[in-house]
Amino acid sequence: GESVGLHLPTLSVQEGDNSIINCAYSNSASDYFIWYKQESGKGPQFIIDIRSNMDKRQGQRVTVLLNKTVKHLSLQIAATQPGDSAVYFCAERGNSWDQGGKLIFGQGTELSVKP
Amino acid sequence: DAGVIQSPRHEVTEMGQEVTLRCKPISGHDYLFWYRQTMMRGLELLIYFNNNVPIDDSGMPEDRFSAKMPNASFSTLKIQPSEPRDSAVYFCASSPRGTQYFGPGTRLLVL
């Protein structure tokens, strides 16, 4: 079946280092991908998104890379800060015909930033 | 904008009782989603609406769960009767198209 999975369930980095969180997806027809950040006790918060016609998109301290050949998505966080500690989810939209339709979420990766 | 609003934020109830969770989506968003999150199963989509009409309810666990959206600014998720295995955090999210914006969630504990 279709699924979105994360390679690393936990990631620990030193403050100031760069972080890379990976995600594999299985639906080659997915046309839209999103990264969410979820802090303890809060709902998932949108970080950045990318459409399938792009391979890279940059935000403030974050970059998302999309490799459609191997169906791989990554989130890079530059100069990781303690406030970045959270669980990060990737999500894909498999039905391009329904632009507002459901997303399939990965299991999440917990990022821990050591001061 | 205040974002997606959910109430109550916490709910503790006894098995067999009816539970009603409420959601106010972001104004102008056509889509509304209900999710359940547990450690074991992660984030699960229960049901979603487009323009107040249920589009996909295949994630609703069983007949004990029901959801309504009587108008564009309000939705409810009802569990009747509740069971201990329903204990989870329930999120509502809304979307104009594509990106979904989540509420703070309702933490439900069924004893």
CSV table of N, CA and C in Angstrom, one decimal, chain B:
chain,number,residue,atom,x,y,z
B,1,ASP,N,-5.3,36.3,12.3
B,1,ASP,CA,-6.3,35.2,12.4
B,1,ASP,C,-5.9,34.4,13.6
B,2,ALA,N,-6.9,33.9,14.3
B,2,ALA,CA,-6.6,33.1,15.5
B,2,ALA,C,-6.2,31.7,15.3
B,3,GLY,N,-6.2,31.3,14.0
B,3,GLY,CA,-5.9,29.9,13.7
B,3,GLY,C,-7.0,29.0,14.0
B,4,VAL,N,-6.8,27.7,13.9
B,4,VAL,CA,-7.8,26.7,14.1
B,4,VAL,C,-8.1,26.6,15.7
B,5,ILE,N,-9.3,26.7,16.0
B,5,ILE,CA,-9.6,26.6,17.5
B,5,ILE,C,-10.3,25.3,17.8
B,6,GLN,N,-9.9,24.7,18.9
B,6,GLN,CA,-10.5,23.4,19.3
B,6,GLN,C,-10.9,23.5,20.8
B,7,SER,N,-12.0,22.9,21.1
B,7,SER,CA,-12.4,22.8,22.5
B,7,SER,C,-13.1,21.5,22.7
B,8,PRO,N,-13.0,20.9,24.0
B,8,PRO,CA,-12.1,21.4,25.0
B,8,PRO,C,-10.6,21.1,24.7
B,9,ARG,N,-9.7,21.6,25.4
B,9,ARG,CA,-8.3,21.3,25.3
B,9,ARG,C,-8.0,19.9,25.9
B,10,HIS,N,-8.7,19.6,27.0
B,10,HIS,CA,-8.5,18.4,27.7
B,10,HIS,C,-9.9,17.9,28.1
B,11,GLU,N,-10.0,16.6,28.1
B,11,GLU,CA,-11.3,15.9,28.4
B,11,GLU,C,-11.0,14.6,29.1
B,12,VAL,N,-11.5,14.4,30.3
B,12,VAL,CA,-11.4,13.2,31.0
B,12,VAL,C,-12.8,12.7,31.2
B,13,THR,N,-13.1,11.5,30.8
B,13,THR,CA,-14.4,10.9,30.9
B,13,THR,C,-14.4,9.4,31.3
B,14,GLU,N,-15.5,8.9,31.6
B,14,GLU,CA,-15.6,7.5,31.9
B,14,GLU,C,-16.1,6.7,30.8
B,15,MET,N,-15.6,5.5,30.7
B,15,MET,CA,-16.1,4.6,29.6
B,15,MET,C,-17.6,4.6,29.5
B,16,GLY,N,-18.1,4.6,28.3
B,16,GLY,CA,-19.5,4.6,28.1
B,16,GLY,C,-20.2,6.0,27.9
B,17,GLN,N,-19.4,7.0,28.3
B,17,GLN,CA,-20.0,8.4,28.2
B,17,GLN,C,-19.8,8.9,26.8
B,18,GLU,N,-20.6,9.9,26.5
B,18,GLU,CA,-20.5,10.5,25.2
B,18,GLU,C,-19.5,11.7,25.2
B,19,VAL,N,-18.7,11.8,24.2
B,19,VAL,CA,-17.7,12.8,24.1
B,19,VAL,C,-17.9,13.6,22.9
B,20,THR,N,-17.9,14.9,23.0
B,20,THR,CA,-18.0,15.8,21.8
B,20,THR,C,-16.9,16.7,21.7
B,21,LEU,N,-16.2,16.7,20.6
B,21,LEU,CA,-15.0,17.6,20.4
B,21,LEU,C,-15.5,18.6,19.4
B,22,ARG,N,-15.0,19.8,19.5
B,22,ARG,CA,-15.4,20.9,18.7
B,22,ARG,C,-14.2,21.6,18.0
B,23,CYS,N,-14.5,22.1,16.8
B,23,CYS,CA,-13.5,22.7,16.0
B,23,CYS,C,-14.1,23.9,15.2
B,24,LYS,N,-13.3,25.0,15.2
B,24,LYS,CA,-13.6,26.2,14.4
B,24,LYS,C,-12.4,26.3,13.4
B,25,PRO,N,-12.7,26.1,12.2
B,25,PRO,CA,-11.5,26.3,11.2
B,25,PRO,C,-11.2,27.7,10.9
B,26,ILE,N,-10.1,27.9,10.2
B,26,ILE,CA,-9.7,29.2,9.8
B,26,ILE,C,-10.7,29.7,8.8
B,27,SER,N,-11.1,31.0,9.0
B,27,SER,CA,-12.1,31.5,8.1
B,27,SER,C,-11.6,31.5,6.6
B,28,GLY,N,-12.5,31.1,5.7
B,28,GLY,CA,-12.1,31.0,4.3
B,28,GLY,C,-11.6,29.7,3.8
B,29,HIS,N,-11.2,28.8,4.8
B,29,HIS,CA,-10.7,27.5,4.4
B,29,HIS,C,-11.9,26.6,4.0
B,30,ASP,N,-11.7,25.9,2.9
B,30,ASP,CA,-12.8,25.1,2.4
B,30,ASP,C,-12.7,23.6,2.9
B,31,TYR,N,-11.6,23.3,3.4
B,31,TYR,CA,-11.4,21.9,3.8
B,31,TYR,C,-11.2,21.8,5.4
B,32,LEU,N,-11.8,20.8,5.9
B,32,LEU,CA,-11.6,20.5,7.4
B,32,LEU,C,-11.3,19.1,7.6
B,33,PHE,N,-10.3,18.8,8.5
B,33,PHE,CA,-9.8,17.4,8.7
B,33,PHE,C,-9.9,17.1,10.2
B,34,TRP,N,-10.2,15.9,10.5
B,34,TRP,CA,-10.1,15.4,11.9
B,34,TRP,C,-9.1,14.3,11.9
B,35,TYR,N,-8.1,14.4,12.8
B,35,TYR,CA,-7.1,13.4,13.0
B,35,TYR,C,-7.1,12.9,14.4
B,36,ARG,N,-6.5,11.7,14.6
B,36,ARG,CA,-6.2,11.2,15.9
B,36,ARG,C,-4.8,10.8,16.0
B,37,GLN,N,-4.1,11.1,17.1
B,37,GLN,CA,-2.7,10.8,17.3
B,37,GLN,C,-2.5,10.0,18.5
B,38,THR,N,-1.8,8.9,18.4
B,38,THR,CA,-1.4,8.1,19.5
B,38,THR,C,0.1,7.7,19.3
B,39,MET,N,0.7,7.2,20.4
B,39,MET,CA,2.1,6.8,20.2
B,39,MET,C,2.2,5.6,19.3
B,40,MET,N,1.2,4.7,19.5
B,40,MET,CA,1.2,3.4,18.7
B,40,MET,C,1.0,3.6,17.3
B,41,ARG,N,0.0,4.4,16.9
B,41,ARG,CA,-0.5,4.5,15.5
B,41,ARG,C,-0.1,5.8,14.8
B,42,GLY,N,0.5,6.7,15.6
B,42,GLY,CA,0.9,8.0,14.9
B,42,GLY,C,-0.3,8.8,14.6
B,43,LEU,N,-0.2,9.6,13.6
B,43,LEU,CA,-1.2,10.5,13.2
B,43,LEU,C,-2.1,9.9,12.1
B,44,GLU,N,-3.4,9.7,12.5
B,44,GLU,CA,-4.3,9.0,11.6
B,44,GLU,C,-5.4,10.0,11.1
B,45,LEU,N,-5.7,10.1,9.9
B,45,LEU,CA,-6.8,10.8,9.4
B,45,LEU,C,-8.1,10.1,9.6
B,46,LEU,N,-9.1,10.7,10.3
B,46,LEU,CA,-10.4,10.1,10.5
B,46,LEU,C,-11.4,10.4,9.5
B,47,ILE,N,-11.5,11.7,9.1
B,47,ILE,CA,-12.5,12.1,8.2
B,47,ILE,C,-12.1,13.5,7.7
B,48,TYR,N,-12.5,13.9,6.5
B,48,TYR,CA,-12.4,15.3,6.1
B,48,TYR,C,-13.6,15.7,5.3
B,49,PHE,N,-13.8,17.0,5.3
B,49,PHE,CA,-14.9,17.7,4.7
B,49,PHE,C,-14.4,18.7,3.6
B,50,ASN,N,-15.1,18.9,2.6
B,50,ASN,CA,-14.9,20.0,1.6
B,50,ASN,C,-16.2,20.7,1.5
B,51,ASN,N,-16.2,22.0,1.8
B,51,ASN,CA,-17.4,22.8,1.7
B,51,ASN,C,-18.5,22.2,2.5
B,52,ASN,N,-18.2,21.8,3.7
B,52,ASN,CA,-19.1,21.2,4.7
B,52,ASN,C,-19.6,19.8,4.4
B,53,VAL,N,-19.2,19.3,3.3
B,53,VAL,CA,-19.6,17.9,2.9
B,53,VAL,C,-18.5,16.9,3.2
B,54,PRO,N,-18.9,15.8,3.8
B,54,PRO,CA,-17.9,14.8,4.1
B,54,PRO,C,-17.4,14.1,2.8
B,55,ILE,N,-16.1,14.1,2.6
B,55,ILE,CA,-15.5,13.5,1.4
B,55,ILE,C,-15.0,12.1,1.6
B,56,ASP,N,-14.3,11.9,2.7
B,56,ASP,CA,-13.7,10.6,3.0
B,56,ASP,C,-13.8,10.3,4.5
B,57,ASP,N,-14.6,9.3,4.8
B,57,ASP,CA,-14.7,9.0,6.2
B,57,ASP,C,-14.1,7.6,6.5
B,58,SER,N,-13.3,7.1,5.6
B,58,SER,CA,-12.8,5.7,5.7
B,58,SER,C,-11.9,5.5,6.9
B,59,GLY,N,-11.4,6.6,7.5
B,59,GLY,CA,-10.6,6.5,8.7
B,59,GLY,C,-11.3,6.4,10.0
B,60,MET,N,-12.6,6.6,9.9
B,60,MET,CA,-13.4,6.6,11.1
B,60,MET,C,-13.4,5.2,11.7
B,61,PRO,N,-13.0,5.0,12.9
B,61,PRO,CA,-12.8,3.6,13.4
B,61,PRO,C,-14.0,2.7,13.4
B,62,GLU,N,-15.1,3.2,13.8
B,62,GLU,CA,-16.3,2.4,13.9
B,62,GLU,C,-17.5,3.3,14.1
B,63,ASP,N,-18.7,2.7,14.2
B,63,ASP,CA,-19.9,3.4,14.2
B,63,ASP,C,-20.0,4.3,15.5
B,64,ARG,N,-19.2,4.1,16.4
B,64,ARG,CA,-19.2,4.9,17.6
B,64,ARG,C,-18.8,6.3,17.4
B,65,PHE,N,-18.0,6.5,16.2
B,65,PHE,CA,-17.5,7.8,15.9
B,65,PHE,C,-18.4,8.4,14.8
B,66,SER,N,-18.7,9.7,15.0
B,66,SER,CA,-19.4,10.4,14.0
B,66,SER,C,-18.9,11.9,13.9
B,67,ALA,N,-19.0,12.5,12.8
B,67,ALA,CA,-18.6,13.9,12.6
B,67,ALA,C,-19.6,14.6,11.8
B,68,LYS,N,-19.7,15.9,12.1
B,68,LYS,CA,-20.6,16.8,11.4
B,68,LYS,C,-20.0,18.1,11.1
B,69,MET,N,-20.5,18.8,10.1
B,69,MET,CA,-20.0,20.1,9.8
B,69,MET,C,-21.3,20.9,9.4
B,70,PRO,N,-22.0,21.4,10.3
B,70,PRO,CA,-23.3,22.1,10.0
B,70,PRO,C,-23.1,23.4,9.2
B,71,ASN,N,-21.9,24.0,9.3
B,71,ASN,CA,-21.7,25.2,8.6
B,71,ASN,C,-20.2,25.4,8.4
B,72,ALA,N,-19.8,26.4,7.7
B,72,ALA,CA,-18.4,26.6,7.3
B,72,ALA,C,-17.5,26.9,8.5
B,73,SER,N,-18.0,27.3,9.6
B,73,SER,CA,-17.2,27.7,10.7
B,73,SER,C,-17.3,26.8,12.0
B,74,PHE,N,-17.8,25.6,11.8
B,74,PHE,CA,-18.0,24.7,13.0
B,74,PHE,C,-18.1,23.3,12.6
B,75,SER,N,-17.3,22.5,13.3
B,75,SER,CA,-17.4,21.0,13.1
B,75,SER,C,-17.4,20.3,14.5
B,76,THR,N,-18.0,19.1,14.6
B,76,THR,CA,-17.9,18.3,15.8
B,76,THR,C,-17.5,16.9,15.4
B,77,LEU,N,-16.8,16.3,16.4
B,77,LEU,CA,-16.5,14.9,16.3
B,77,LEU,C,-17.0,14.3,17.6
B,78,LYS,N,-17.9,13.3,17.4
B,78,LYS,CA,-18.6,12.7,18.6
B,78,LYS,C,-18.2,11.3,18.7
B,79,ILE,N,-18.0,10.8,20.0
B,79,ILE,CA,-17.7,9.4,20.3
B,79,ILE,C,-18.8,9.0,21.3
B,80,GLN,N,-19.6,8.0,20.9
B,80,GLN,CA,-20.7,7.5,21.7
B,80,GLN,C,-20.9,6.0,21.5
B,81,PRO,N,-20.7,5.2,22.4
B,81,PRO,CA,-20.1,5.4,23.7
B,81,PRO,C,-18.6,5.4,23.6
B,82,SER,N,-17.9,6.1,24.5
B,82,SER,CA,-16.5,6.2,24.5
B,82,SER,C,-15.9,4.9,25.2
B,83,GLU,N,-14.7,4.5,24.8
B,83,GLU,CA,-14.0,3.4,25.3
B,83,GLU,C,-12.5,3.8,25.7
B,84,PRO,N,-11.9,3.1,26.6
B,84,PRO,CA,-10.5,3.5,27.0
B,84,PRO,C,-9.6,3.6,25.8
B,85,ARG,N,-9.8,2.7,24.8
B,85,ARG,CA,-8.9,2.7,23.6
B,85,ARG,C,-9.1,4.0,22.7
B,86,ASP,N,-10.1,4.8,23.0
B,86,ASP,CA,-10.2,6.0,22.3
B,86,ASP,C,-9.3,7.1,22.8
B,87,SER,N,-8.7,6.9,23.9
B,87,SER,CA,-7.8,7.9,24.5
B,87,SER,C,-6.7,8.2,23.5
B,88,ALA,N,-6.6,9.5,23.3
B,88,ALA,CA,-5.6,10.0,22.2
B,88,ALA,C,-5.7,11.5,22.2
B,89,VAL,N,-4.9,12.1,21.4
B,89,VAL,CA,-5.0,13.5,21.1
B,89,VAL,C,-5.7,13.6,19.7
B,90,TYR,N,-6.8,14.4,19.7
B,90,TYR,CA,-7.6,14.6,18.5
B,90,TYR,C,-7.3,16.0,17.9
B,91,PHE,N,-6.9,16.0,16.7
B,91,PHE,CA,-6.6,17.3,16.0
B,91,PHE,C,-7.6,17.6,15.0
B,92,CYS,N,-7.9,18.9,14.9
B,92,CYS,CA,-8.6,19.4,13.7
B,92,CYS,C,-7.7,20.2,12.9
B,93,ALA,N,-7.8,20.2,11.6
B,93,ALA,CA,-7.0,21.0,10.7
B,93,ALA,C,-7.9,21.6,9.6
B,94,SER,N,-7.5,22.7,9.1
B,94,SER,CA,-8.2,23.3,8.0
B,94,SER,C,-7.2,23.7,6.9
B,95,SER,N,-7.8,23.8,5.7
B,95,SER,CA,-6.9,24.0,4.5
B,95,SER,C,-7.7,24.8,3.5
B,96,PRO,N,-7.0,25.8,2.9
B,96,PRO,CA,-7.6,26.5,1.7
B,96,PRO,C,-7.4,25.6,0.5
B,97,ARG,N,-6.3,25.0,0.4
B,97,ARG,CA,-5.9,24.1,-0.7
B,97,ARG,C,-4.5,23.7,-0.5
B,98,GLY,N,-4.2,22.4,-0.2
B,98,GLY,CA,-2.9,22.0,0.0
B,98,GLY,C,-2.4,21.9,1.4
B,99,THR,N,-1.8,23.0,1.9
B,99,THR,CA,-1.2,23.0,3.2
B,99,THR,C,-2.3,23.0,4.3
B,100,GLN,N,-2.2,22.1,5.2
B,100,GLN,CA,-3.2,22.0,6.3
B,100,GLN,C,-2.6,22.7,7.5
B,101,TYR,N,-3.5,23.4,8.2
B,101,TYR,CA,-3.1,24.1,9.4
B,101,TYR,C,-3.9,23.5,10.6
B,102,PHE,N,-3.1,23.1,11.6
B,102,PHE,CA,-3.6,22.3,12.7
B,102,PHE,C,-4.0,23.2,13.9
B,103,GLY,N,-5.0,22.7,14.6
B,103,GLY,CA,-5.3,23.3,15.9
B,103,GLY,C,-4.4,22.7,17.0
B,104,PRO,N,-4.6,23.2,18.2
B,104,PRO,CA,-3.8,22.7,19.3
B,104,PRO,C,-4.1,21.3,19.8
B,105,GLY,N,-5.3,20.8,19.4
B,105,GLY,CA,-5.6,19.4,19.8
B,105,GLY,C,-6.5,19.4,21.0
B,106,THR,N,-7.2,18.3,21.2
B,106,THR,CA,-7.9,17.9,22.4
B,106,THR,C,-7.3,16.6,22.9
B,107,ARG,N,-6.9,16.7,24.1
B,107,ARG,CA,-6.3,15.5,24.7
B,107,ARG,C,-7.4,14.8,25.5
B,108,LEU,N,-7.8,13.6,25.0
B,108,LEU,CA,-8.9,12.8,25.5
B,108,LEU,C,-8.4,11.6,26.3
B,109,LEU,N,-8.9,11.5,27.5
B,109,LEU,CA,-8.6,10.3,28.4
B,109,LEU,C,-9.9,9.7,28.8
B,110,VAL,N,-10.1,8.4,28.4
B,110,VAL,CA,-11.3,7.7,28.7
B,110,VAL,C,-10.9,6.6,29.8
B,111,LEU,N,-11.5,6.8,30.9
B,111,LEU,CA,-11.1,5.9,32.0
B,111,LEU,C,-12.0,4.6,32.1
